[in-house]
Amino acid sequence: MQGRPYTEQVASPNLPKNLSLFRIFLPEEVANHFREQARNPSQIAKEMFDKYLVASTGYRYCIMKTLFVTYRQLNYVINHHNEEEMKMINDFNQAIALVVTKHMTVIENNGVTFTYVTDLCDVKIVEGWMGMFDIVGADYSHFRTGKLKKIGDTLFKLYFLLNMEIQRGKYPDTGLQIPSPEEYHDFMGAEKFLKKEDLDNLDY
């Protein structure tokens, strides 16, 4: 697996001067895995991603948290050897892959390509990425073998890197407009995405 994860902050002509972008480098094998997972998504994964595409940044953050929390809940209760139960995990895995590939930026330098995830430089958004890398990493490292386990170990490195940088105060709070739990539930508009009794688990 090539390359060590790292992050950087970059300016953008499309943003106000007080805002910037953050980028996190994805090793090639990890980037290619997410691209593969994003192909032929399930109906539920596609519907969740469609919500993400039309969401404002504050709502996007809540969707990231939903993917993390629900994936985590499923990860530790289902039978990973049961094909039908694994389909529930795969719905959220594919939804995360769709989000990751949506934010991918490929940069070429001297004939070598580098893949980054690029998003708004805001502490809550970075927390959202941290959570998604954490739960996919936990799934792969604890319950998968071979290539997937290695990818899971790398995703854990991404999680620990972002967590360390958040704790050090690297990322600003830009004042995202976070919806109330009721507003968010109404926006998602379907109990299959989020049950009202689960809203407290999002911890936002």
mmCIF file of the C-alpha atoms, coordinates in Angstrom:
data_MODEL
# 
_entry.id   MODEL 
# 
loop_
_atom_site.group_PDB 
_atom_site.id 
_atom_site.type_symbol 
_atom_site.label_atom_id 
_atom_site.label_alt_id 
_atom_site.label_comp_id 
_atom_site.label_asym_id 
_atom_site.label_entity_id 
_atom_site.label_seq_id 
_atom_site.pdbx_PDB_ins_code 
_atom_site.Cartn_x 
_atom_site.Cartn_y 
_atom_site.Cartn_z 
_atom_site.occupancy 
_atom_site.B_iso_or_equiv 
_atom_site.pdbx_formal_charge 
_atom_site.auth_seq_id 
_atom_site.auth_comp_id 
_atom_site.auth_asym_id 
_atom_site.auth_atom_id 
_atom_site.pdbx_PDB_model_num 
ATOM 1   C CA . MET A 1 1   ? 0.000   0.000   0.000   1.00 0.00 ? 1   MET A CA 1 
ATOM 2   C CA . GLN A 1 2   ? 1.650   3.195   -1.152  1.00 0.00 ? 2   GLN A CA 1 
ATOM 3   C CA . GLY A 1 3   ? 1.884   6.460   0.736   1.00 0.00 ? 3   GLY A CA 1 
ATOM 4   C CA . ARG A 1 4   ? 1.310   7.606   4.291   1.00 0.00 ? 4   ARG A CA 1 
ATOM 5   C CA . PRO A 1 5   ? -1.928  9.449   5.160   1.00 0.00 ? 5   PRO A CA 1 
ATOM 6   C CA . TYR A 1 6   ? -1.562  13.172  5.732   1.00 0.00 ? 6   TYR A CA 1 
ATOM 7   C CA . THR A 1 7   ? -3.739  16.277  5.667   1.00 0.00 ? 7   THR A CA 1 
ATOM 8   C CA . GLU A 1 8   ? -3.362  19.824  4.425   1.00 0.00 ? 8   GLU A CA 1 
ATOM 9   C CA . GLN A 1 9   ? -5.413  23.013  4.264   1.00 0.00 ? 9   GLN A CA 1 
ATOM 10  C CA . VAL A 1 10  ? -5.779  24.875  0.982   1.00 0.00 ? 10  VAL A CA 1 
ATOM 11  C CA . ALA A 1 11  ? -7.414  28.099  -0.126  1.00 0.00 ? 11  ALA A CA 1 
ATOM 12  C CA . SER A 1 12  ? -10.217 28.084  -2.686  1.00 0.00 ? 12  SER A CA 1 
ATOM 13  C CA . PRO A 1 13  ? -11.246 30.939  -5.005  1.00 0.00 ? 13  PRO A CA 1 
ATOM 14  C CA . ASN A 1 14  ? -14.835 29.688  -4.708  1.00 0.00 ? 14  ASN A CA 1 
ATOM 15  C CA . LEU A 1 15  ? -15.020 30.282  -0.943  1.00 0.00 ? 15  LEU A CA 1 
ATOM 16  C CA . PRO A 1 16  ? -15.068 33.467  1.158   1.00 0.00 ? 16  PRO A CA 1 
ATOM 17  C CA . LYS A 1 17  ? -11.641 34.511  2.420   1.00 0.00 ? 17  LYS A CA 1 
ATOM 18  C CA . ASN A 1 18  ? -12.404 33.305  5.947   1.00 0.00 ? 18  ASN A CA 1 
ATOM 19  C CA . LEU A 1 19  ? -13.053 29.742  4.725   1.00 0.00 ? 19  LEU A CA 1 
ATOM 20  C CA . SER A 1 20  ? -10.731 27.134  3.268   1.00 0.00 ? 20  SER A CA 1 
ATOM 21  C CA . LEU A 1 21  ? -10.659 23.486  2.230   1.00 0.00 ? 21  LEU A CA 1 
ATOM 22  C CA . PHE A 1 22  ? -9.040  20.548  3.927   1.00 0.00 ? 22  PHE A CA 1 
ATOM 23  C CA . ARG A 1 23  ? -7.567  17.629  2.029   1.00 0.00 ? 23  ARG A CA 1 
ATOM 24  C CA . ILE A 1 24  ? -6.632  14.193  3.271   1.00 0.00 ? 24  ILE A CA 1 
ATOM 25  C CA . PHE A 1 25  ? -4.444  11.960  1.160   1.00 0.00 ? 25  PHE A CA 1 
ATOM 26  C CA . LEU A 1 26  ? -5.805  8.490   0.380   1.00 0.00 ? 26  LEU A CA 1 
ATOM 27  C CA . PRO A 1 27  ? -3.323  5.725   -0.468  1.00 0.00 ? 27  PRO A CA 1 
ATOM 28  C CA . GLU A 1 28  ? -4.025  4.288   -3.905  1.00 0.00 ? 28  GLU A CA 1 
ATOM 29  C CA . GLU A 1 29  ? -5.351  0.945   -2.685  1.00 0.00 ? 29  GLU A CA 1 
ATOM 30  C CA . VAL A 1 30  ? -7.815  2.643   -0.345  1.00 0.00 ? 30  VAL A CA 1 
ATOM 31  C CA . ALA A 1 31  ? -9.010  5.079   -3.022  1.00 0.00 ? 31  ALA A CA 1 
ATOM 32  C CA . ASN A 1 32  ? -9.503  2.269   -5.538  1.00 0.00 ? 32  ASN A CA 1 
ATOM 33  C CA . HIS A 1 33  ? -11.425 0.216   -2.991  1.00 0.00 ? 33  HIS A CA 1 
ATOM 34  C CA . PHE A 1 34  ? -13.900 3.032   -2.378  1.00 0.00 ? 34  PHE A CA 1 
ATOM 35  C CA . ARG A 1 35  ? -14.300 3.515   -6.129  1.00 0.00 ? 35  ARG A CA 1 
ATOM 36  C CA . GLU A 1 36  ? -15.109 -0.181  -6.497  1.00 0.00 ? 36  GLU A CA 1 
ATOM 37  C CA . GLN A 1 37  ? -17.581 -0.129  -3.598  1.00 0.00 ? 37  GLN A CA 1 
ATOM 38  C CA . ALA A 1 38  ? -19.366 2.868   -5.118  1.00 0.00 ? 38  ALA A CA 1 
ATOM 39  C CA . ARG A 1 39  ? -20.195 0.961   -8.305  1.00 0.00 ? 39  ARG A CA 1 
ATOM 40  C CA . ASN A 1 40  ? -23.688 -0.500  -8.601  1.00 0.00 ? 40  ASN A CA 1 
ATOM 41  C CA . PRO A 1 41  ? -24.907 0.727   -5.198  1.00 0.00 ? 41  PRO A CA 1 
ATOM 42  C CA . SER A 1 42  ? -27.961 -0.756  -3.539  1.00 0.00 ? 42  SER A CA 1 
ATOM 43  C CA . GLN A 1 43  ? -31.218 1.172   -3.670  1.00 0.00 ? 43  GLN A CA 1 
ATOM 44  C CA . ILE A 1 44  ? -30.953 2.213   -0.021  1.00 0.00 ? 44  ILE A CA 1 
ATOM 45  C CA . ALA A 1 45  ? -27.342 3.385   -0.451  1.00 0.00 ? 45  ALA A CA 1 
ATOM 46  C CA . LYS A 1 46  ? -28.324 5.398   -3.514  1.00 0.00 ? 46  LYS A CA 1 
ATOM 47  C CA . GLU A 1 47  ? -31.310 6.987   -1.758  1.00 0.00 ? 47  GLU A CA 1 
ATOM 48  C CA . MET A 1 48  ? -29.149 8.022   1.201   1.00 0.00 ? 48  MET A CA 1 
ATOM 49  C CA . PHE A 1 49  ? -26.551 9.461   -1.154  1.00 0.00 ? 49  PHE A CA 1 
ATOM 50  C CA . ASP A 1 50  ? -29.221 11.350  -3.094  1.00 0.00 ? 50  ASP A CA 1 
ATOM 51  C CA . LYS A 1 51  ? -30.167 13.068  0.181   1.00 0.00 ? 51  LYS A CA 1 
ATOM 52  C CA . TYR A 1 52  ? -26.504 13.917  0.746   1.00 0.00 ? 52  TYR A CA 1 
ATOM 53  C CA . LEU A 1 53  ? -26.186 15.496  -2.696  1.00 0.00 ? 53  LEU A CA 1 
ATOM 54  C CA . VAL A 1 54  ? -28.944 18.045  -2.071  1.00 0.00 ? 54  VAL A CA 1 
ATOM 55  C CA . ALA A 1 55  ? -28.110 18.737  1.580   1.00 0.00 ? 55  ALA A CA 1 
ATOM 56  C CA . SER A 1 56  ? -26.581 21.944  2.902   1.00 0.00 ? 56  SER A CA 1 
ATOM 57  C CA . THR A 1 57  ? -23.297 21.585  4.778   1.00 0.00 ? 57  THR A CA 1 
ATOM 58  C CA . GLY A 1 58  ? -24.966 21.372  8.195   1.00 0.00 ? 58  GLY A CA 1 
ATOM 59  C CA . TYR A 1 59  ? -27.293 18.637  6.995   1.00 0.00 ? 59  TYR A CA 1 
ATOM 60  C CA . ARG A 1 60  ? -24.372 16.858  5.296   1.00 0.00 ? 60  ARG A CA 1 
ATOM 61  C CA . TYR A 1 61  ? -22.663 16.688  8.666   1.00 0.00 ? 61  TYR A CA 1 
ATOM 62  C CA . CYS A 1 62  ? -25.761 15.049  10.168  1.00 0.00 ? 62  CYS A CA 1 
ATOM 63  C CA . ILE A 1 63  ? -25.896 12.508  7.334   1.00 0.00 ? 63  ILE A CA 1 
ATOM 64  C CA . MET A 1 64  ? -22.233 11.645  7.956   1.00 0.00 ? 64  MET A CA 1 
ATOM 65  C CA . LYS A 1 65  ? -23.083 11.100  11.625  1.00 0.00 ? 65  LYS A CA 1 
ATOM 66  C CA . THR A 1 66  ? -26.087 8.955   10.697  1.00 0.00 ? 66  THR A CA 1 
ATOM 67  C CA . LEU A 1 67  ? -23.931 6.734   8.488   1.00 0.00 ? 67  LEU A CA 1 
ATOM 68  C CA . PHE A 1 68  ? -21.375 6.362   11.275  1.00 0.00 ? 68  PHE A CA 1 
ATOM 69  C CA . VAL A 1 69  ? -23.840 5.709   14.111  1.00 0.00 ? 69  VAL A CA 1 
ATOM 70  C CA . THR A 1 70  ? -26.056 3.261   12.208  1.00 0.00 ? 70  THR A CA 1 
ATOM 71  C CA . TYR A 1 71  ? -23.112 1.369   10.694  1.00 0.00 ? 71  TYR A CA 1 
ATOM 72  C CA . ARG A 1 72  ? -21.571 1.107   14.184  1.00 0.00 ? 72  ARG A CA 1 
ATOM 73  C CA . GLN A 1 73  ? -24.809 -0.210  15.689  1.00 0.00 ? 73  GLN A CA 1 
ATOM 74  C CA . LEU A 1 74  ? -25.138 -2.849  12.982  1.00 0.00 ? 74  LEU A CA 1 
ATOM 75  C CA . ASN A 1 75  ? -21.464 -3.782  13.047  1.00 0.00 ? 75  ASN A CA 1 
ATOM 76  C CA . TYR A 1 76  ? -21.620 -5.164  16.558  1.00 0.00 ? 76  TYR A CA 1 
ATOM 77  C CA . VAL A 1 77  ? -25.008 -6.900  16.509  1.00 0.00 ? 77  VAL A CA 1 
ATOM 78  C CA . ILE A 1 78  ? -25.249 -8.705  13.174  1.00 0.00 ? 78  ILE A CA 1 
ATOM 79  C CA . ASN A 1 79  ? -23.804 -12.088 12.274  1.00 0.00 ? 79  ASN A CA 1 
ATOM 80  C CA . HIS A 1 80  ? -20.990 -11.326 9.841   1.00 0.00 ? 80  HIS A CA 1 
ATOM 81  C CA . HIS A 1 81  ? -21.302 -14.836 8.415   1.00 0.00 ? 81  HIS A CA 1 
ATOM 82  C CA . ASN A 1 82  ? -24.973 -14.352 7.541   1.00 0.00 ? 82  ASN A CA 1 
ATOM 83  C CA . GLU A 1 83  ? -25.334 -13.096 3.975   1.00 0.00 ? 83  GLU A CA 1 
ATOM 84  C CA . GLU A 1 84  ? -28.753 -11.517 4.518   1.00 0.00 ? 84  GLU A CA 1 
ATOM 85  C CA . GLU A 1 85  ? -27.623 -9.612  7.611   1.00 0.00 ? 85  GLU A CA 1 
ATOM 86  C CA . MET A 1 86  ? -24.445 -8.477  5.856   1.00 0.00 ? 86  MET A CA 1 
ATOM 87  C CA . LYS A 1 87  ? -26.597 -6.764  3.224   1.00 0.00 ? 87  LYS A CA 1 
ATOM 88  C CA . MET A 1 88  ? -27.599 -4.230  5.894   1.00 0.00 ? 88  MET A CA 1 
ATOM 89  C CA . ILE A 1 89  ? -23.936 -3.435  6.587   1.00 0.00 ? 89  ILE A CA 1 
ATOM 90  C CA . ASN A 1 90  ? -23.206 -3.215  2.876   1.00 0.00 ? 90  ASN A CA 1 
ATOM 91  C CA . ASP A 1 91  ? -25.942 -0.601  2.350   1.00 0.00 ? 91  ASP A CA 1 
ATOM 92  C CA . PHE A 1 92  ? -24.110 1.781   4.678   1.00 0.00 ? 92  PHE A CA 1 
ATOM 93  C CA . ASN A 1 93  ? -20.693 0.745   3.400   1.00 0.00 ? 93  ASN A CA 1 
ATOM 94  C CA . GLN A 1 94  ? -21.759 1.625   -0.134  1.00 0.00 ? 94  GLN A CA 1 
ATOM 95  C CA . ALA A 1 95  ? -23.334 4.905   0.978   1.00 0.00 ? 95  ALA A CA 1 
ATOM 96  C CA . ILE A 1 96  ? -20.043 5.911   2.616   1.00 0.00 ? 96  ILE A CA 1 
ATOM 97  C CA . ALA A 1 97  ? -18.157 4.875   -0.528  1.00 0.00 ? 97  ALA A CA 1 
ATOM 98  C CA . LEU A 1 98  ? -20.432 7.116   -2.607  1.00 0.00 ? 98  LEU A CA 1 
ATOM 99  C CA . VAL A 1 99  ? -19.726 10.043  -0.271  1.00 0.00 ? 99  VAL A CA 1 
ATOM 100 C CA . VAL A 1 100 ? -15.972 9.399   -0.386  1.00 0.00 ? 100 VAL A CA 1 
ATOM 101 C CA . THR A 1 101 ? -15.841 9.213   -4.182  1.00 0.00 ? 101 THR A CA 1 
ATOM 102 C CA . LYS A 1 102 ? -17.970 12.363  -4.453  1.00 0.00 ? 102 LYS A CA 1 
ATOM 103 C CA . HIS A 1 103 ? -15.255 14.260  -2.581  1.00 0.00 ? 103 HIS A CA 1 
ATOM 104 C CA . MET A 1 104 ? -12.268 12.696  -4.335  1.00 0.00 ? 104 MET A CA 1 
ATOM 105 C CA . THR A 1 105 ? -9.788  14.973  -6.080  1.00 0.00 ? 105 THR A CA 1 
ATOM 106 C CA . VAL A 1 106 ? -7.024  13.491  -8.229  1.00 0.00 ? 106 VAL A CA 1 
ATOM 107 C CA . ILE A 1 107 ? -3.859  15.543  -8.676  1.00 0.00 ? 107 ILE A CA 1 
ATOM 108 C CA . GLU A 1 108 ? -1.008  14.617  -11.017 1.00 0.00 ? 108 GLU A CA 1 
ATOM 109 C CA . ASN A 1 109 ? 2.560   15.610  -10.243 1.00 0.00 ? 109 ASN A CA 1 
ATOM 110 C CA . ASN A 1 110 ? 5.458   14.566  -12.480 1.00 0.00 ? 110 ASN A CA 1 
ATOM 111 C CA . GLY A 1 111 ? 3.444   11.720  -13.927 1.00 0.00 ? 111 GLY A CA 1 
ATOM 112 C CA . VAL A 1 112 ? 2.351   10.409  -10.514 1.00 0.00 ? 112 VAL A CA 1 
ATOM 113 C CA . THR A 1 113 ? -1.285  10.705  -9.433  1.00 0.00 ? 113 THR A CA 1 
ATOM 114 C CA . PHE A 1 114 ? -2.387  11.404  -5.873  1.00 0.00 ? 114 PHE A CA 1 
ATOM 115 C CA . THR A 1 115 ? -5.954  11.012  -4.612  1.00 0.00 ? 115 THR A CA 1 
ATOM 116 C CA . TYR A 1 116 ? -7.370  13.235  -1.890  1.00 0.00 ? 116 TYR A CA 1 
ATOM 117 C CA . VAL A 1 117 ? -10.673 13.672  -0.122  1.00 0.00 ? 117 VAL A CA 1 
ATOM 118 C CA . THR A 1 118 ? -11.461 17.401  -0.233  1.00 0.00 ? 118 THR A CA 1 
ATOM 119 C CA . ASP A 1 119 ? -14.109 19.153  1.862   1.00 0.00 ? 119 ASP A CA 1 
ATOM 120 C CA . LEU A 1 120 ? -14.804 22.316  3.830   1.00 0.00 ? 120 LEU A CA 1 
ATOM 121 C CA . CYS A 1 121 ? -12.203 22.960  6.539   1.00 0.00 ? 121 CYS A CA 1 
ATOM 122 C CA . ASP A 1 122 ? -14.527 22.860  9.547   1.00 0.00 ? 122 ASP A CA 1 
ATOM 123 C CA . VAL A 1 123 ? -14.122 20.856  12.736  1.00 0.00 ? 123 VAL A CA 1 
ATOM 124 C CA . LYS A 1 124 ? -17.558 19.219  12.492  1.00 0.00 ? 124 LYS A CA 1 
ATOM 125 C CA . ILE A 1 125 ? -17.017 18.196  8.874   1.00 0.00 ? 125 ILE A CA 1 
ATOM 126 C CA . VAL A 1 126 ? -13.625 16.731  9.784   1.00 0.00 ? 126 VAL A CA 1 
ATOM 127 C CA . GLU A 1 127 ? -15.337 14.882  12.659  1.00 0.00 ? 127 GLU A CA 1 
ATOM 128 C CA . GLY A 1 128 ? -17.760 13.471  10.092  1.00 0.00 ? 128 GLY A CA 1 
ATOM 129 C CA . TRP A 1 129 ? -14.901 12.109  8.000   1.00 0.00 ? 129 TRP A CA 1 
ATOM 130 C CA . MET A 1 130 ? -13.160 10.792  11.092  1.00 0.00 ? 130 MET A CA 1 
ATOM 131 C CA . GLY A 1 131 ? -16.262 8.820   12.069  1.00 0.00 ? 131 GLY A CA 1 
ATOM 132 C CA . MET A 1 132 ? -16.764 7.293   8.633   1.00 0.00 ? 132 MET A CA 1 
ATOM 133 C CA . PHE A 1 133 ? -13.120 6.209   8.365   1.00 0.00 ? 133 PHE A CA 1 
ATOM 134 C CA . ASP A 1 134 ? -13.334 4.842   11.916  1.00 0.00 ? 134 ASP A CA 1 
ATOM 135 C CA . ILE A 1 135 ? -16.361 2.614   11.405  1.00 0.00 ? 135 ILE A CA 1 
ATOM 136 C CA . VAL A 1 136 ? -15.323 1.205   8.023   1.00 0.00 ? 136 VAL A CA 1 
ATOM 137 C CA . GLY A 1 137 ? -11.870 0.610   9.500   1.00 0.00 ? 137 GLY A CA 1 
ATOM 138 C CA . ALA A 1 138 ? -13.408 -1.181  12.502  1.00 0.00 ? 138 ALA A CA 1 
ATOM 139 C CA . ASP A 1 139 ? -15.514 -3.391  10.231  1.00 0.00 ? 139 ASP A CA 1 
ATOM 140 C CA . TYR A 1 140 ? -12.592 -4.358  8.025   1.00 0.00 ? 140 TYR A CA 1 
ATOM 141 C CA . SER A 1 141 ? -9.953  -4.720  10.756  1.00 0.00 ? 141 SER A CA 1 
ATOM 142 C CA . HIS A 1 142 ? -12.102 -6.746  13.162  1.00 0.00 ? 142 HIS A CA 1 
ATOM 143 C CA . PHE A 1 143 ? -14.337 -8.786  10.878  1.00 0.00 ? 143 PHE A CA 1 
ATOM 144 C CA . ARG A 1 144 ? -12.622 -9.103  7.484   1.00 0.00 ? 144 ARG A CA 1 
ATOM 145 C CA . THR A 1 145 ? -9.432  -10.766 6.278   1.00 0.00 ? 145 THR A CA 1 
ATOM 146 C CA . GLY A 1 146 ? -6.727  -10.324 3.651   1.00 0.00 ? 146 GLY A CA 1 
ATOM 147 C CA . LYS A 1 147 ? -6.805  -7.163  1.545   1.00 0.00 ? 147 LYS A CA 1 
ATOM 148 C CA . LEU A 1 148 ? -9.821  -5.704  3.348   1.00 0.00 ? 148 LEU A CA 1 
ATOM 149 C CA . LYS A 1 149 ? -8.141  -6.088  6.740   1.00 0.00 ? 149 LYS A CA 1 
ATOM 150 C CA . LYS A 1 150 ? -5.103  -4.159  5.427   1.00 0.00 ? 150 LYS A CA 1 
ATOM 151 C CA . ILE A 1 151 ? -7.369  -1.410  4.106   1.00 0.00 ? 151 ILE A CA 1 
ATOM 152 C CA . GLY A 1 152 ? -9.090  -1.328  7.493   1.00 0.00 ? 152 GLY A CA 1 
ATOM 153 C CA . ASP A 1 153 ? -5.750  -0.844  9.233   1.00 0.00 ? 153 ASP A CA 1 
ATOM 154 C CA . THR A 1 154 ? -5.025  2.138   6.952   1.00 0.00 ? 154 THR A CA 1 
ATOM 155 C CA . LEU A 1 155 ? -8.465  3.629   7.623   1.00 0.00 ? 155 LEU A CA 1 
ATOM 156 C CA . PHE A 1 156 ? -7.709  3.407   11.340  1.00 0.00 ? 156 PHE A CA 1 
ATOM 157 C CA . LYS A 1 157 ? -4.562  5.447   10.685  1.00 0.00 ? 157 LYS A CA 1 
ATOM 158 C CA . LEU A 1 158 ? -6.722  8.065   8.976   1.00 0.00 ? 158 LEU A CA 1 
ATOM 159 C CA . TYR A 1 159 ? -9.063  8.055   11.964  1.00 0.00 ? 159 TYR A CA 1 
ATOM 160 C CA . PHE A 1 160 ? -6.247  8.473   14.497  1.00 0.00 ? 160 PHE A CA 1 
ATOM 161 C CA . LEU A 1 161 ? -4.634  11.230  12.419  1.00 0.00 ? 161 LEU A CA 1 
ATOM 162 C CA . LEU A 1 162 ? -7.851  13.252  12.197  1.00 0.00 ? 162 LEU A CA 1 
ATOM 163 C CA . ASN A 1 163 ? -8.669  12.647  15.857  1.00 0.00 ? 163 ASN A CA 1 
ATOM 164 C CA . MET A 1 164 ? -5.226  13.882  16.908  1.00 0.00 ? 164 MET A CA 1 
ATOM 165 C CA . GLU A 1 165 ? -5.502  16.985  14.736  1.00 0.00 ? 165 GLU A CA 1 
ATOM 166 C CA . ILE A 1 166 ? -8.983  17.777  16.062  1.00 0.00 ? 166 ILE A CA 1 
ATOM 167 C CA . GLN A 1 167 ? -7.753  17.438  19.649  1.00 0.00 ? 167 GLN A CA 1 
ATOM 168 C CA . ARG A 1 168 ? -4.910  19.840  18.852  1.00 0.00 ? 168 ARG A CA 1 
ATOM 169 C CA . GLY A 1 169 ? -7.371  22.424  17.560  1.00 0.00 ? 169 GLY A CA 1 
ATOM 170 C CA . LYS A 1 170 ? -6.146  22.345  13.965  1.00 0.00 ? 170 LYS A CA 1 
ATOM 171 C CA . TYR A 1 171 ? -9.603  22.803  12.442  1.00 0.00 ? 171 TYR A CA 1 
ATOM 172 C CA . PRO A 1 172 ? -11.816 25.878  12.960  1.00 0.00 ? 172 PRO A CA 1 
ATOM 173 C CA . ASP A 1 173 ? -15.456 25.975  13.952  1.00 0.00 ? 173 ASP A CA 1 
ATOM 174 C CA . THR A 1 174 ? -16.990 27.917  11.062  1.00 0.00 ? 174 THR A CA 1 
ATOM 175 C CA . GLY A 1 175 ? -20.441 28.063  12.634  1.00 0.00 ? 175 GLY A CA 1 
ATOM 176 C CA . LEU A 1 176 ? -22.271 25.463  10.565  1.00 0.00 ? 176 LEU A CA 1 
ATOM 177 C CA . GLN A 1 177 ? -26.050 25.779  10.696  1.00 0.00 ? 177 GLN A CA 1 
ATOM 178 C CA . ILE A 1 178 ? -26.903 22.418  12.233  1.00 0.00 ? 178 ILE A CA 1 
ATOM 179 C CA . PRO A 1 179 ? -30.586 21.424  11.965  1.00 0.00 ? 179 PRO A CA 1 
ATOM 180 C CA . SER A 1 180 ? -32.574 20.394  15.007  1.00 0.00 ? 180 SER A CA 1 
ATOM 181 C CA . PRO A 1 181 ? -33.209 16.641  15.330  1.00 0.00 ? 181 PRO A CA 1 
ATOM 182 C CA . GLU A 1 182 ? -36.795 17.171  14.179  1.00 0.00 ? 182 GLU A CA 1 
ATOM 183 C CA . GLU A 1 183 ? -35.733 19.254  11.165  1.00 0.00 ? 183 GLU A CA 1 
ATOM 184 C CA . TYR A 1 184 ? -33.203 16.621  10.205  1.00 0.00 ? 184 TYR A CA 1 
ATOM 185 C CA . HIS A 1 185 ? -35.677 13.766  10.529  1.00 0.00 ? 185 HIS A CA 1 
ATOM 186 C CA . ASP A 1 186 ? -38.180 15.656  8.382   1.00 0.00 ? 186 ASP A CA 1 
ATOM 187 C CA . PHE A 1 187 ? -35.479 16.273  5.767   1.00 0.00 ? 187 PHE A CA 1 
ATOM 188 C CA . MET A 1 188 ? -34.526 12.606  5.574   1.00 0.00 ? 188 MET A CA 1 
ATOM 189 C CA . GLY A 1 189 ? -38.216 11.791  5.349   1.00 0.00 ? 189 GLY A CA 1 
ATOM 190 C CA . ALA A 1 190 ? -38.010 8.052   5.914   1.00 0.00 ? 190 ALA A CA 1 
ATOM 191 C CA . GLU A 1 191 ? -37.810 5.836   8.982   1.00 0.00 ? 191 GLU A CA 1 
ATOM 192 C CA . LYS A 1 192 ? -35.521 3.460   7.087   1.00 0.00 ? 192 LYS A CA 1 
ATOM 193 C CA . PHE A 1 193 ? -32.830 6.125   7.207   1.00 0.00 ? 193 PHE A CA 1 
ATOM 194 C CA . LEU A 1 194 ? -33.268 7.262   10.790  1.00 0.00 ? 194 LEU A CA 1 
ATOM 195 C CA . LYS A 1 195 ? -35.675 6.423   13.591  1.00 0.00 ? 195 LYS A CA 1 
ATOM 196 C CA . LYS A 1 196 ? -36.729 9.305   15.817  1.00 0.00 ? 196 LYS A CA 1 
ATOM 197 C CA . GLU A 1 197 ? -35.607 7.434   18.938  1.00 0.00 ? 197 GLU A CA 1 
ATOM 198 C CA . ASP A 1 198 ? -32.096 7.195   17.444  1.00 0.00 ? 198 ASP A CA 1 
ATOM 199 C CA . LEU A 1 199 ? -31.676 10.957  17.071  1.00 0.00 ? 199 LEU A CA 1 
ATOM 200 C CA . ASP A 1 200 ? -30.055 11.322  20.498  1.00 0.00 ? 200 ASP A CA 1 
ATOM 201 C CA . ASN A 1 201 ? -27.328 8.887   19.451  1.00 0.00 ? 201 ASN A CA 1 
ATOM 202 C CA . LEU A 1 202 ? -26.087 11.339  16.826  1.00 0.00 ? 202 LEU A CA 1 
ATOM 203 C CA . ASP A 1 203 ? -24.697 13.498  19.653  1.00 0.00 ? 203 ASP A CA 1 
ATOM 204 C CA . TYR A 1 204 ? -24.694 16.782  17.781  1.00 0.00 ? 204 TYR A CA 1 
# 
